[in-house]
Coordinates of N, CA and C in Angstrom, one line a residue:
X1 N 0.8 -18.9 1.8 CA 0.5 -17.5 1.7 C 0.9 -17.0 0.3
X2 N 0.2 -16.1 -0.3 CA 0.3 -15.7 -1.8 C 0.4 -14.3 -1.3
X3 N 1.2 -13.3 -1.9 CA 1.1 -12.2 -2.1 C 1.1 -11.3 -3.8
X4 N 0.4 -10.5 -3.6 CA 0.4 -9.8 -5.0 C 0.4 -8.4 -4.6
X5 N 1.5 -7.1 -5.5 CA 0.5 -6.2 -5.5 C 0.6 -5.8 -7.2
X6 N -0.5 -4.6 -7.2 CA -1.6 -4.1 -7.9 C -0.5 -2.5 -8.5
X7 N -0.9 -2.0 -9.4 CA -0.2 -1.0 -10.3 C -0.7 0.1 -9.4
X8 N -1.7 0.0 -8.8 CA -1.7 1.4 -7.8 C -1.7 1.4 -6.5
X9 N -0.3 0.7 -6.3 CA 0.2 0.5 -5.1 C -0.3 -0.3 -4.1
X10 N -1.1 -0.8 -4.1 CA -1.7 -2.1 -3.5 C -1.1 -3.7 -3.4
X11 N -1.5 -3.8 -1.6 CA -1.0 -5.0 -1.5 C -2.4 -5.9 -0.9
X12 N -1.6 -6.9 -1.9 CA -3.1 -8.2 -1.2 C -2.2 -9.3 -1.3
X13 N -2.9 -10.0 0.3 CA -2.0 -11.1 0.7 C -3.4 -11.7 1.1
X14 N -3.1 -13.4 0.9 CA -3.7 -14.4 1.2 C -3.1 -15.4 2.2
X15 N -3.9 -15.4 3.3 CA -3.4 -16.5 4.4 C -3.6 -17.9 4.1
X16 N -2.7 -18.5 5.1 CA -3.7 -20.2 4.8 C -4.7 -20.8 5.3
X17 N -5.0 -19.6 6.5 CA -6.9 -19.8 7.0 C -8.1 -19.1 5.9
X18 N -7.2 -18.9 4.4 CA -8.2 -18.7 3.7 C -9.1 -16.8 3.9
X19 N -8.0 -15.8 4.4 CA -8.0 -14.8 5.1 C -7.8 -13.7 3.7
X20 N -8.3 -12.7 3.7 CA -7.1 -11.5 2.4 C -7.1 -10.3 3.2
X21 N -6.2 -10.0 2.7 CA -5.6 -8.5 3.6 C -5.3 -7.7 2.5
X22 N -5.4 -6.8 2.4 CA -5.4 -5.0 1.6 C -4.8 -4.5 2.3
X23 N -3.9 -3.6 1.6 CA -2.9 -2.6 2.2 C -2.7 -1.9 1.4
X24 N -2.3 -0.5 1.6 CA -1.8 0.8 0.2 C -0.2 0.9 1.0
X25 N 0.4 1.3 0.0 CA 1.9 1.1 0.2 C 1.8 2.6 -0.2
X26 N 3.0 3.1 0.8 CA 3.1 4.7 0.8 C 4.6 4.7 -0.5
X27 N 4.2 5.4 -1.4 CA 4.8 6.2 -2.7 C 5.8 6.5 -2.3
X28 N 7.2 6.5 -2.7 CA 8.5 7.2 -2.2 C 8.3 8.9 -2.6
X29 N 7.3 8.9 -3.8 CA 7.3 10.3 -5.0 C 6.2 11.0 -4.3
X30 N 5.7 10.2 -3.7 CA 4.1 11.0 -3.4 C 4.3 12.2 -2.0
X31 N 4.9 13.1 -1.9 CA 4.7 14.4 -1.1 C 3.1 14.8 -0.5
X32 N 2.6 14.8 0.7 CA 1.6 15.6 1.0 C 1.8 16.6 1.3
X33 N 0.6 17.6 0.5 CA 1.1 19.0 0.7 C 1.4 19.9 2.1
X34 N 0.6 19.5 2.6 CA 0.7 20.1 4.2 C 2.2 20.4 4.1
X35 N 3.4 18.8 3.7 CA 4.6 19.2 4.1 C 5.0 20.2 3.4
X36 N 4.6 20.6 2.3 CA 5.4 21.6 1.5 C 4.9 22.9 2.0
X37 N 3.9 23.1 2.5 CA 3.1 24.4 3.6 C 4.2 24.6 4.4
X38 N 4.6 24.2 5.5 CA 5.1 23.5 6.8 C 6.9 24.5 6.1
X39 N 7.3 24.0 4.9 CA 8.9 24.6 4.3 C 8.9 25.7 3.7

């Protein structure tokens, strides 16, 4: 299995059935606004 991620927060992983998987990795910085509505 290989994993890499990407500068805009991306994960891609490779299985060993030859498989890839994508994933977005949540920002510690990144606030959605709703929550700042909500305070």
């Amino acid at each position: 299995m290989q994993i890499a991620i990407s500068q805009d927060n991306r994960l891609f992983s490779c299985g060993a059935d030859g498989t890839l998987k994508t994933r977005v990795l949540p920002s510690a910085f990144n606030i959605p606004n709703r929550i700042l509505d909500i305070l």
